[in-house]
XYZ file of C-alpha atoms in Angstrom:
766
model
C 31.459 52.950 -76.588
C 32.522 52.202 -73.013
C 29.042 50.717 -72.308
C 29.463 48.116 -75.062
C 32.950 47.254 -73.799
C 31.479 46.399 -70.372
C 28.793 44.261 -71.994
C 31.483 42.400 -73.912
C 33.660 41.846 -70.815
C 30.701 40.573 -68.728
C 29.719 38.215 -71.530
C 33.253 36.801 -71.613
C 33.182 36.274 -67.815
C 29.807 34.519 -67.937
C 30.974 32.325 -70.802
C 34.143 31.341 -68.948
C 32.128 30.572 -65.797
C 29.768 28.395 -67.834
C 32.713 26.649 -69.461
C 34.331 26.079 -66.040
C 31.143 24.468 -64.679
C 30.848 22.368 -67.799
C 34.424 21.091 -67.771
C 34.986 21.210 -63.975
C 31.596 20.640 -62.289
C 31.370 22.150 -58.785
C 31.148 19.898 -55.748
C 27.687 19.494 -54.271
C 27.367 20.753 -50.703
C 25.827 18.728 -47.848
C 24.335 20.033 -44.618
C 25.858 18.352 -41.566
C 23.808 18.712 -38.356
C 23.444 17.016 -34.998
C 23.266 17.244 -31.212
C 25.889 16.797 -28.488
C 24.766 14.873 -25.381
C 26.294 14.234 -21.969
C 26.920 10.499 -22.063
C 25.563 9.633 -18.602
C 22.701 12.091 -18.064
C 21.574 12.388 -21.715
C 21.457 16.161 -21.214
C 22.264 18.374 -24.228
C 25.550 20.259 -23.940
C 25.819 23.951 -24.774
C 28.938 25.672 -26.166
C 30.691 22.566 -27.495
C 33.186 23.320 -30.281
C 32.639 21.279 -33.456
C 35.766 21.057 -35.584
C 36.583 19.675 -39.039
C 40.233 18.611 -39.310
C 40.951 20.624 -36.133
C 39.431 23.802 -37.575
C 36.363 25.027 -35.718
C 33.221 25.258 -37.846
C 30.348 25.459 -35.332
C 29.403 25.752 -31.660
C 26.362 24.018 -30.146
C 23.447 26.277 -29.233
C 21.220 26.257 -26.142
C 19.648 22.976 -27.257
C 22.986 21.276 -27.968
C 22.342 21.619 -31.731
C 24.900 22.430 -34.435
C 24.945 22.590 -38.255
C 27.332 23.571 -41.049
C 27.917 22.978 -44.774
C 30.540 20.721 -46.359
C 31.306 19.561 -49.873
C 31.202 15.836 -50.482
C 34.298 13.911 -49.434
C 35.964 12.336 -46.394
C 36.210 14.285 -43.139
C 37.303 13.893 -39.539
C 34.851 15.757 -37.258
C 35.413 16.253 -33.536
C 33.516 17.660 -30.553
C 35.340 19.085 -27.552
C 34.665 21.263 -24.544
C 36.186 21.863 -21.123
C 35.599 19.045 -18.644
C 34.808 16.370 -21.264
C 36.811 13.928 -23.332
C 37.203 14.866 -26.980
C 35.252 12.613 -29.355
C 36.123 12.093 -33.019
C 34.013 10.759 -35.859
C 35.006 9.980 -39.433
C 32.331 10.496 -42.071
C 32.048 10.223 -45.830
C 29.680 12.634 -47.609
C 28.341 11.333 -50.892
C 27.334 13.694 -53.687
C 23.761 12.396 -53.467
C 23.321 13.380 -49.802
C 21.551 16.634 -48.998
C 21.794 16.314 -45.187
C 23.628 14.066 -42.724
C 22.952 13.773 -38.988
C 25.698 12.923 -36.494
C 25.474 12.755 -32.714
C 28.179 13.065 -30.092
C 28.052 11.668 -26.570
C 30.777 13.200 -24.429
C 32.032 11.599 -21.237
C 33.227 13.779 -18.375
C 36.962 14.077 -17.785
C 38.494 15.681 -14.701
C 40.704 18.681 -15.256
C 44.148 18.132 -13.762
C 46.149 21.173 -12.631
C 49.638 20.137 -11.517
C 50.877 21.134 -8.053
C 47.587 22.780 -7.032
C 45.292 21.477 -4.275
C 41.677 22.646 -4.402
C 39.675 22.352 -1.176
C 36.093 23.233 -0.445
C 32.601 21.801 -0.434
C 32.884 19.925 -3.738
C 36.179 18.312 -2.682
C 34.694 16.902 0.508
C 31.239 16.178 -0.861
C 32.046 12.699 -2.157
C 32.232 10.185 0.674
C 33.336 6.719 -0.358
C 30.662 4.036 -0.161
C 30.067 0.999 -2.301
C 27.511 2.295 -4.817
C 25.914 1.519 -8.138
C 24.919 4.660 -10.008
C 22.504 5.011 -12.933
C 21.612 8.191 -14.766
C 18.899 8.914 -17.290
C 21.098 8.110 -20.263
C 21.675 4.590 -18.901
C 17.989 3.674 -19.050
C 17.869 3.634 -22.865
C 20.787 1.208 -22.851
C 18.929 -1.493 -20.883
C 16.042 -3.381 -22.588
C 13.031 -3.390 -20.304
C 9.463 -4.599 -20.060
C 6.894 -2.240 -21.584
C 8.878 0.986 -21.222
C 11.900 2.466 -19.490
C 11.593 2.046 -15.747
C 13.668 3.663 -13.020
C 13.644 0.608 -10.712
C 13.729 -2.218 -13.243
C 17.030 -0.947 -14.663
C 18.801 -2.002 -11.450
C 18.184 -5.677 -12.242
C 21.135 -5.413 -14.629
C 23.411 -5.018 -11.588
C 24.978 -7.893 -9.612
C 23.177 -9.190 -6.483
C 19.987 -7.303 -7.392
C 17.205 -9.766 -8.202
C 13.448 -10.087 -8.626
C 11.034 -12.977 -8.138
C 9.835 -12.934 -11.756
C 10.180 -11.073 -15.056
C 7.462 -8.543 -14.382
C 8.099 -7.291 -10.852
C 10.045 -4.090 -10.094
C 10.510 -4.972 -6.414
C 14.224 -4.891 -5.562
C 15.798 -7.762 -3.621
C 19.328 -6.661 -2.743
C 22.040 -9.029 -1.517
C 19.680 -11.700 -0.211
C 17.342 -9.333 1.632
C 13.579 -8.984 1.247
C 12.146 -6.161 -0.870
C 11.066 -4.189 2.215
C 14.671 -4.156 3.471
C 15.812 -1.622 0.839
C 14.879 2.019 1.292
C 13.500 3.720 -1.823
C 13.535 7.504 -1.532
C 13.032 10.389 -3.944
C 14.781 13.634 -3.038
C 15.347 12.183 0.470
C 11.644 11.329 0.958
C 10.860 7.624 1.650
C 8.240 6.005 -0.605
C 6.346 3.093 0.943
C 4.605 1.574 -2.105
C 6.426 2.936 -5.178
C 4.670 0.684 -7.707
C 1.991 0.582 -10.366
C 0.012 -2.447 -11.558
C 0.887 -4.623 -8.567
C 4.621 -3.753 -8.855
C 4.900 -4.364 -12.632
C 5.997 -0.724 -13.033
C 7.467 1.859 -10.699
C 5.764 5.197 -10.077
C 8.858 7.206 -11.096
C 8.736 8.680 -14.598
C 12.340 8.404 -15.902
C 12.054 11.873 -17.470
C 12.238 13.553 -14.050
C 15.288 11.639 -12.788
C 18.764 13.112 -12.740
C 20.643 10.376 -10.891
C 19.924 7.144 -8.993
C 22.392 5.762 -6.479
C 22.010 2.298 -4.971
C 23.932 1.629 -1.762
C 24.030 -2.165 -1.228
C 24.363 -3.279 2.405
C 26.181 -0.233 3.805
C 24.780 3.242 3.218
C 25.263 6.770 4.663
C 23.830 7.121 8.164
C 21.670 10.067 7.158
C 19.383 7.228 6.034
C 18.194 4.561 8.448
C 15.653 1.862 9.235
C 16.569 -0.663 6.495
C 18.831 -3.736 6.527
C 19.829 -4.431 2.915
C 20.483 -1.041 1.338
C 19.184 2.306 0.156
C 18.177 3.616 -3.266
C 18.581 7.388 -3.426
C 16.702 8.935 -6.383
C 17.498 12.577 -7.115
C 15.322 14.509 -9.551
C 16.396 17.138 -12.047
C 16.951 20.702 -10.920
C 15.184 22.058 -13.997
C 16.466 24.377 -16.707
C 17.076 27.981 -15.697
C 17.824 29.215 -19.251
C 15.565 27.591 -21.837
C 12.315 25.676 -22.292
C 12.364 21.970 -23.163
C 9.385 19.788 -24.000
C 9.211 16.047 -24.588
C 6.265 13.812 -25.502
C 6.502 10.008 -25.506
C 4.085 7.434 -26.885
C 4.624 3.818 -25.877
C 2.789 0.535 -25.941
C 1.887 0.838 -22.252
C 1.572 4.551 -21.573
C 2.009 8.048 -22.905
C 3.861 10.755 -21.024
C 4.839 14.396 -21.270
C 7.724 16.354 -19.756
C 8.078 20.138 -19.597
C 10.754 22.344 -18.037
C 11.097 26.106 -18.288
C 12.634 29.110 -16.542
C 10.211 30.845 -14.191
C 11.436 34.154 -12.835
C 14.862 33.448 -11.375
C 13.882 29.830 -10.844
C 12.893 26.803 -12.864
C 9.702 24.775 -13.192
C 9.356 21.070 -14.045
C 6.047 19.390 -14.887
C 5.639 15.743 -15.818
C 2.632 13.469 -16.362
C 2.096 9.857 -17.445
C -0.978 7.693 -18.034
C -1.708 4.245 -19.401
C -4.271 4.162 -22.182
C -4.818 0.477 -22.928
C -8.124 0.735 -21.057
C -9.244 3.503 -23.430
C -8.342 1.454 -26.501
C -9.965 -1.686 -25.092
C -13.161 0.226 -24.239
C -13.793 0.705 -27.973
C -14.502 -3.032 -28.112
C -15.771 -3.641 -24.584
C -15.247 -1.398 -21.571
C -14.859 -4.461 -19.324
C -11.931 -6.094 -21.148
C -9.292 -4.115 -19.273
C -10.909 -2.135 -16.432
C -7.592 -0.746 -15.148
C -5.328 2.277 -15.624
C -2.679 4.186 -13.701
C -1.269 7.691 -13.829
C 1.252 9.846 -12.015
C 1.897 13.592 -11.944
C 5.064 15.363 -10.826
C 5.900 19.020 -10.300
C 8.949 20.837 -8.962
C 9.833 24.498 -8.534
C 13.421 25.496 -7.799
C 14.086 29.066 -6.732
C 17.491 30.577 -5.862
C 16.630 33.451 -3.543
C 20.206 34.706 -3.804
C 23.732 33.302 -3.912
C 23.428 31.865 -0.408
C 19.775 30.809 -0.118
C 17.798 28.329 -2.161
C 14.331 26.834 -1.867
C 12.593 23.993 -3.709
C 9.017 22.717 -3.621
C 7.944 19.442 -5.208
C 5.010 17.059 -5.310
C 4.420 13.566 -6.670
C 0.929 12.115 -7.015
C 0.260 8.574 -8.288
C -2.897 6.502 -8.592
C -3.959 3.064 -9.816
C -7.662 2.593 -10.603
C -9.222 -0.843 -10.962
C -12.861 -0.696 -12.068
C -13.596 -4.220 -10.884
C -17.047 -3.409 -9.468
C -18.502 -2.635 -12.877
C -22.291 -2.858 -12.954
C -22.187 -5.074 -16.034
C -20.398 -7.707 -13.946
C -22.147 -7.163 -10.631
C -25.722 -6.075 -11.181
C -26.527 -6.459 -7.479
C -23.547 -4.506 -6.110
C -23.569 -0.871 -5.094
C -20.135 0.750 -5.350
C -18.917 3.480 -3.032
C -15.201 3.352 -3.972
C -13.576 1.498 -6.864
C -10.312 -0.157 -5.785
C -7.721 2.626 -5.851
C -4.188 2.757 -4.542
C -1.298 5.172 -4.807
C 0.925 7.754 -3.161
C 0.958 11.425 -2.219
C 4.326 13.117 -1.660
C 4.851 16.785 -0.798
C 8.360 18.091 -0.190
C 9.718 21.484 0.892
C 13.472 22.050 1.173
C 15.501 25.116 2.126
C 19.288 25.428 1.839
C 21.617 28.118 3.134
C 25.316 28.489 2.361
C 27.223 30.312 5.100
C 30.534 30.191 3.240
C 32.643 27.700 1.305
C 33.089 25.578 4.417
C 29.639 25.581 6.035
C 26.059 25.032 4.876
C 22.724 23.990 6.327
C 19.542 22.575 4.842
C 16.101 21.975 6.306
C 13.375 19.750 4.889
C 9.723 19.042 5.675
C 7.855 16.339 3.803
C 4.697 14.275 3.782
C 4.738 10.789 2.286
C 1.508 8.808 2.315
C 0.332 5.584 0.711
C -3.234 4.301 0.482
C -5.470 1.494 -0.769
C -9.238 2.032 -0.666
C -12.241 0.115 -2.023
C -15.836 -0.325 -0.944
C -18.891 -2.039 -2.342
C -21.805 -4.098 -1.058
C -24.653 -6.163 -2.476
C -28.193 -4.820 -2.691
C -29.693 -8.303 -2.722
C -30.922 -8.920 0.849
C -31.134 -12.647 0.279
C -27.337 -12.944 0.004
C -25.656 -9.971 1.634
C -21.953 -9.523 0.932
C -19.672 -6.581 1.547
C -16.163 -5.589 0.554
C -14.337 -2.736 2.230
C -10.659 -1.812 2.197
C -9.304 1.280 3.942
C -5.510 1.046 4.268
C -3.314 4.077 4.881
C 0.317 4.839 5.750
C 1.027 8.436 6.708
C 4.572 9.735 7.307
C 5.243 13.383 8.148
C 8.844 14.280 8.951
C 11.200 17.204 9.437
C 14.970 17.084 9.015
C 17.821 19.491 9.683
C 21.323 18.879 8.321
C 24.506 20.841 8.948
C 27.720 20.446 6.900
C 31.090 21.866 7.858
C 34.392 21.384 6.050
C 37.789 22.211 7.472
C 41.243 21.053 6.471
C 41.270 17.264 6.647
C 37.697 16.910 7.896
C 34.158 16.976 6.562
C 31.659 16.985 9.438
C 27.933 16.349 8.965
C 25.348 16.530 11.732
C 21.677 15.804 11.183
C 18.444 15.561 13.152
C 15.162 13.960 12.057
C 11.744 13.970 13.697
C 9.357 11.398 12.176
C 5.716 10.583 12.919
C 4.243 7.510 11.194
C 0.560 6.522 11.383
C -0.864 3.208 10.170
C -4.458 2.249 9.610
C -5.481 -1.121 8.123
C -9.145 -2.009 7.879
C -10.603 -4.570 5.484
C -13.497 -6.949 5.146
C -13.526 -9.005 1.944
C -16.828 -10.463 0.761
C -17.562 -13.036 -1.934
C -17.757 -10.724 -4.965
C -14.501 -9.092 -4.109
C -10.809 -8.804 -4.866
C -10.435 -12.578 -5.061
C -12.893 -12.672 -7.983
C -10.233 -10.999 -10.120
C -7.309 -13.202 -9.128
C -6.038 -11.247 -6.129
C -5.533 -13.721 -3.361
C -6.160 -11.972 -0.056
C -2.788 -13.082 1.293
C -1.010 -12.034 -1.901
C -2.570 -8.594 -1.725
C -1.769 -7.807 1.918
C 0.429 -10.278 3.855
C 0.918 -13.984 4.504
C -2.120 -15.477 6.278
C -4.010 -12.165 6.197
C -7.170 -12.668 8.313
C -10.557 -11.540 7.103
C -11.857 -9.207 8.450
C -8.855 -7.332 9.838
C -8.383 -4.050 11.680
C -5.116 -2.573 12.917
C -4.229 0.975 14.008
C -0.791 2.014 15.215
C 1.607 4.958 15.204
C 5.159 5.773 16.143
C 7.314 8.796 16.921
C 10.977 8.453 15.975
C 13.789 10.812 16.931
C 16.946 10.302 14.890
C 20.284 12.032 15.342
C 23.348 11.282 13.251
C 26.971 12.490 13.178
C 29.481 11.691 10.464
C 33.062 12.811 9.924
C 35.214 12.106 6.909
C 38.868 12.263 7.954
C 41.454 12.681 5.213
C 44.786 11.262 6.317
C 46.525 11.661 2.970
C 45.794 11.729 -0.733
C 45.637 7.926 -0.741
C 43.963 7.232 2.612
C 40.761 8.491 4.227
C 38.079 7.041 6.458
C 34.565 7.983 7.492
C 33.187 7.429 10.979
C 29.446 7.698 11.574
C 27.066 7.292 14.485
C 23.264 7.240 14.364
C 21.082 7.410 17.460
C 17.385 6.419 17.133
C 14.770 6.671 19.838
C 11.464 4.773 19.411
C 8.943 6.496 21.657
C 6.332 3.699 21.748
C 8.887 1.021 22.564
C 10.931 3.259 24.832
C 14.052 2.033 23.025
C 17.185 4.031 22.323
C 19.425 2.403 19.696
C 22.936 3.461 18.707
C 24.297 2.259 15.368
C 27.949 2.845 14.390
C 29.421 2.780 10.884
C 32.926 3.080 9.483
C 34.326 3.143 5.945
C 38.035 3.086 5.091
C 39.195 4.005 1.588
C 42.734 3.284 0.423
C 43.857 4.581 -2.993
C 46.616 2.148 -3.944
C 47.452 4.060 -7.140
C 45.689 6.187 -9.746
C 43.677 3.196 -10.970
C 43.269 0.897 -7.974
C 41.374 1.531 -4.748
C 40.267 -0.610 -1.811
C 37.237 0.084 0.369
C 36.348 -1.614 3.654
C 33.084 -0.950 5.421
C 31.084 -1.915 8.506
C 27.662 -0.757 9.651
C 24.975 -1.692 12.174
C 21.371 -1.266 10.989
C 17.837 -1.700 12.361
C 14.574 -2.247 10.476
C 11.878 -0.137 12.129
C 9.150 -1.261 9.657
C 8.707 -4.735 8.171
C 6.303 -6.769 6.027
C 5.215 -10.349 6.608
C 5.927 -11.603 3.105
C 7.865 -14.832 3.328
C 5.949 -17.113 0.960
C 6.027 -17.487 -2.810
C 3.086 -15.756 -4.434
C 2.470 -15.393 -8.156
C 0.609 -12.095 -8.127
C 2.436 -9.319 -6.363
C 0.919 -6.912 -3.937
C -0.238 -3.421 -4.972
C -0.061 -2.327 -1.328
C 2.505 -3.593 1.153
C 1.207 -3.761 4.698
C 4.075 -2.787 7.001
C 4.131 -3.269 10.750
C 5.944 -1.735 13.690
C 7.801 -4.025 16.098
C 6.000 -4.494 19.394
C 9.186 -5.077 21.413
C 12.931 -5.353 20.937
C 12.716 -9.064 20.078
C 10.637 -8.097 17.007
C 13.107 -5.455 15.826
C 15.121 -6.776 12.837
C 18.809 -5.858 12.893
C 21.942 -6.578 10.890
C 25.705 -6.196 11.170
C 26.984 -5.585 7.627
C 30.620 -6.137 6.594
C 31.906 -5.153 3.123
C 35.139 -5.376 1.166
C 35.309 -3.708 -2.272
C 38.084 -3.568 -4.866
C 37.974 -1.231 -7.897
C 40.410 -1.271 -10.828
C 39.900 1.604 -13.293
C 41.359 1.424 -16.839
C 41.517 -2.331 -16.407
C 41.151 -3.542 -19.987
C 40.333 -1.482 -23.093
C 39.124 1.379 -20.918
C 36.920 -0.847 -18.744
C 36.464 -0.828 -14.975
C 36.643 -3.948 -12.812
C 34.791 -4.060 -9.492
C 35.055 -6.989 -7.067
C 33.046 -7.060 -3.828
C 32.359 -9.461 -1.006
C 30.015 -9.045 1.944
C 28.680 -10.753 5.056
C 25.495 -9.592 6.791
C 24.748 -11.159 10.185
C 21.022 -10.699 10.769
C 18.647 -11.058 13.736
C 14.851 -11.036 14.263
C 13.781 -11.495 10.645
C 9.988 -11.935 10.263
C 9.133 -15.395 8.900
C 5.901 -17.271 8.265
C 5.057 -20.946 7.861
C 2.974 -22.530 5.099
C -0.656 -23.331 5.849
C -0.521 -22.227 9.483
C -3.041 -19.465 9.831
C -1.771 -16.270 11.467
C 1.471 -17.969 12.465
C 4.700 -16.085 12.060
C 7.840 -15.714 14.112
C 11.148 -13.843 14.191
C 14.288 -15.741 13.256
C 17.993 -15.121 12.872
C 20.018 -15.640 9.743
C 22.703 -14.285 7.477
C 23.376 -13.343 3.882
C 26.764 -13.516 2.235
C 28.076 -13.249 -1.269
C 30.619 -12.333 -3.887
C 30.185 -9.881 -6.779
C 32.204 -9.228 -9.916
C 31.362 -6.433 -12.362
C 33.282 -5.561 -15.533
C 31.910 -2.497 -17.303
C 32.881 -0.492 -20.383
C 30.890 2.667 -21.033
C 32.853 4.355 -23.825
C 33.061 3.574 -27.544
C 30.892 1.954 -30.198
C 30.907 -1.304 -28.218
C 30.047 -1.021 -24.529
C 28.343 -3.004 -21.797
C 28.531 -4.819 -18.481
C 29.471 -8.355 -17.505
C 28.634 -9.418 -13.969
C 28.600 -12.516 -11.810
C 27.334 -12.801 -8.260
C 27.149 -15.603 -5.725
C 24.477 -15.055 -3.063
C 23.564 -17.144 -0.042
C 20.570 -16.110 2.080
C 19.899 -18.305 5.132
C 17.359 -18.231 7.970
C 17.512 -20.257 11.191
C 14.652 -21.462 13.369
C 14.892 -23.523 16.526
C 15.110 -26.802 14.581
C 17.132 -26.207 11.407
C 18.620 -23.728 8.937
C 16.926 -23.191 5.581
C 17.190 -21.081 2.417
C 15.133 -17.902 2.406
C 12.659 -17.614 -0.465
C 14.893 -15.040 -2.194
C 18.081 -17.100 -2.233
C 19.502 -17.098 -5.769
C 22.847 -18.865 -5.571
C 24.344 -17.903 -8.939
C 23.611 -14.902 -11.145
C 25.201 -14.093 -14.499
C 24.239 -10.915 -16.371
C 25.521 -9.626 -19.710
C 24.563 -6.186 -21.033
C 25.791 -5.482 -24.588
C 25.447 -2.213 -26.529
C 26.501 -1.663 -30.147
C 26.409 1.592 -32.133
C 24.951 0.544 -35.495
C 25.167 4.005 -37.052
C 25.001 7.665 -36.146
C 21.259 7.313 -35.606
C 20.757 3.783 -34.254
C 22.165 1.553 -31.549
C 21.423 -2.048 -30.548
C 21.187 -3.236 -26.969
C 20.770 -6.682 -25.448
C 20.589 -8.134 -21.952
C 20.959 -11.788 -21.011
C 20.611 -13.119 -17.487
C 20.890 -16.494 -15.783
C 19.981 -17.241 -12.181
C 19.573 -20.248 -9.939
C 15.910 -20.981 -9.191
C 14.264 -19.809 -5.983
C 13.527 -22.239 -3.101
C 9.995 -23.323 -2.245
C 8.211 -25.654 0.180
C 7.069 -28.963 -1.410
C 3.935 -30.982 -0.711
C 4.546 -34.540 0.501
C 0.956 -35.752 0.439
C -2.668 -34.856 1.149
C -5.330 -35.684 3.717
C -9.057 -35.232 4.102
C -10.004 -32.337 6.357
C -11.436 -33.328 9.755
C -14.482 -31.071 9.422
C -15.600 -32.854 6.246
C -15.272 -36.302 7.899
C -17.448 -35.235 10.818
C -20.013 -34.037 8.323
C -20.209 -37.456 6.745
C -17.943 -37.035 3.722
C -16.738 -40.277 2.152
C -13.802 -41.129 -0.033
C -16.229 -41.696 -2.892
C -17.795 -38.267 -2.513
C -16.774 -35.374 -4.799
C -17.579 -32.829 -2.080
C -14.773 -33.401 0.400
C -11.652 -31.187 0.426
C -8.059 -32.370 0.408
C -5.476 -30.605 2.560
C -1.736 -30.718 1.760
C 0.925 -32.270 3.959
C 3.845 -29.859 3.666
C 7.502 -30.859 3.579
C 10.454 -28.956 5.043
C 10.370 -25.243 4.380
C 12.123 -24.249 1.136
C 13.736 -27.670 0.683
C 13.140 -27.708 -3.071
C 14.198 -25.232 -5.724
C 12.508 -24.094 -8.916
C 14.198 -24.553 -12.286
C 17.000 -22.192 -13.219
C 15.993 -18.865 -14.648
C 17.321 -17.328 -17.876
C 16.166 -14.750 -20.392
C 17.362 -12.693 -23.381
C 16.037 -9.195 -24.110
C 16.963 -7.044 -27.109
C 16.239 -3.513 -28.201
C 16.786 -1.039 -31.054
C 16.930 2.679 -30.271
C 17.083 5.552 -32.744
C 17.790 9.297 -32.712
C 17.261 11.582 -35.712
C 15.812 14.899 -36.848
C 12.507 15.453 -38.575
C 12.316 19.123 -39.342
C 12.617 20.950 -36.011
C 11.702 17.828 -34.012
C 14.168 15.406 -32.468
C 12.733 11.898 -32.790
C 13.762 8.919 -30.622
C 11.946 5.687 -31.619
C 12.567 2.351 -29.919
C 11.675 -1.318 -30.307
C 12.277 -3.774 -27.469
C 11.572 -7.488 -27.199
C 11.515 -9.126 -23.773
C 12.392 -12.848 -23.522
C 13.290 -13.372 -27.178
C 13.461 -17.189 -27.012
C 10.379 -17.541 -24.766
C 11.960 -19.053 -21.680
C 9.094 -20.149 -19.355
C 10.898 -19.162 -16.117
C 8.350 -21.027 -14.023
C 7.804 -19.699 -10.532
C 6.301 -21.445 -7.480
C 2.942 -20.079 -6.404
C 0.090 -20.978 -4.081
C -2.923 -22.188 -6.089
C -5.406 -21.765 -3.277
C -5.661 -21.781 0.486
C -6.109 -25.552 0.647
C -3.930 -26.861 -2.138
C -0.355 -27.586 -3.032
C 2.251 -25.144 -4.200
C 2.531 -25.389 -7.965
C 4.575 -23.773 -10.695
C 3.276 -21.442 -13.351
C 4.847 -19.961 -16.460
C 6.048 -16.537 -15.394
C 7.563 -15.178 -18.600
C 6.419 -14.571 -22.166
C 7.687 -12.903 -25.329
C 6.713 -9.250 -24.897
C 7.429 -6.832 -27.783
C 7.277 -3.096 -27.066
C 7.390 -0.173 -29.476
C 7.381 3.527 -28.720
C 8.574 6.975 -29.730
C 9.739 10.131 -27.948
C 9.607 13.587 -29.531
C 11.717 16.474 -28.182
C 11.092 20.043 -29.264
């Protein structure tokens, strides 16, 4: 009897449950998932608490991922962790939604502990200089040509310009591109470009942080007048494996990081593949490709000792000597250029106050090509064998004591140069590379140059903390050039005054020398794949500059924005300069660059961006008159705008305006003397006309302006994290004409230097 009673009771319960679902239908549940990123570095954050209405529901895992279940309705969801600002998001879950993705980007926030002073290495590590800093997360926020590029992103900053839309060469505060040091993990890179400087050789996936020092920079660097770009790569992941594959319109790339023993390993590779696609139709349509490979191994021996080994290998290959084009040419070396970098660094921590690090590196750059005709009736030969070879060792000691941070460093550097070329008829010029564009102004043919230099550099720097609101840094760098027998001492001083919690003032002065320089002073349309640098032969050929800076920073200025105002004056001597149409004629002149910069930036919220204006004046002086340098851009306006369209998509745009660059006009033409002696007449079609040049850089090209836009996405597809992007360069097709030299014997002309360039790509993380 009891058995039947249980059956009856269960039946009643089931009936009531059915009736409850019929009259009061249950709410449908939705899966909420996402990832938490560090706003600046784009790294995924582990251990972040995800809360719904202040009640914790999930914690991010080792990949920054979280997920939980909610019924449909309205919710306030927040992400918070120590050291970062809390971020809130309001969402509405509809009954038709099975899964919703949301993403958090947390910005760092200092932890304030009242009435406690913390001293040590981290406290003293930051020395105040005028800097512009970009991290990996910033690169997706700036529309760019072809794909994200580590160097091109800096064009969004004030007083950083280029000669055209496609170049990645940095011209900082009125200085030439060779006047700004570009280093990766403290190793100088002499030709850091692909495709004749259209792209840089640095894969953004490997970069942790980039810091640009305009004009004044720490005296551990040296040998450059305009500034220093310090690129630091990632340390690698010591806990988990991450893999990323990207497919773009220009190239494909892969990134891999994983724990290895107690250390970490990073591997990265990139290659263009347009040549492979074009070869399906005709292998000669695009006979060019580039690639680069990077590897780094970080190993903490123990708590006090650390070692890292890295290498960077890049190559551009131009198959211009294809047999289908040149049936009578035998090829020994296709034109190839690139870089080899090998870096070994060891660090030792004595205690919280003292540490030492030692570094040995090799940085080399090359350009090789060789081919000759096999037709004896018309023998022609092309050979290029250019090499720059820098092997250096550095030793740096850091010591912190109350009120002081002392740094002492020593560097031994040996640089070897070898330039050897002979350009025949069927040669580089057949593919549009003017000889002078490729190497230097008025490059002779043939040419051979071998030189080397030993440099001994010693620097001392002390940051002296007077009070919480006032500190200054005094530095001294001593450089000895063995070949010249010159010993040069360069002082530097920076004073930082913290007016209040939001306002600070920075004054700086530094003396700098340029130990290597290029002879690139004329407007050329095609940019060089290999910059030929020279050593000064005496003190009168040694470029130098006295740089003065004044910087004002106002944090929390307006709606959480930061206002930066800067002015500078650089008094320069012995700048290499060349003159149009005068073969092998160049000289060293004095000059100055001065300017004013204003930058308003907002990096937090659904609407963010930068607004900048800069006034730049770059002047050179010869014995007769002053004139504008070729890189003088008087006015620059730049607007970077970012808008969060949804949880998965954001829109970015960049508009820039700049005054046109100066160029030398042609006043008339004349018939060359050699043709007259040979009997040429005015009625003949065989004589050549030579230009009569006007004053150097007395005319200016039209103003330059451009609008770029981009759409970037982030969403899940199964276990994959997908990041597609679409970017359009020069939306309204501004021509942005640039002066260029048509040929050795003709006038400067202008050529359209900008086009509408759409780019699409996708990155997959797993």
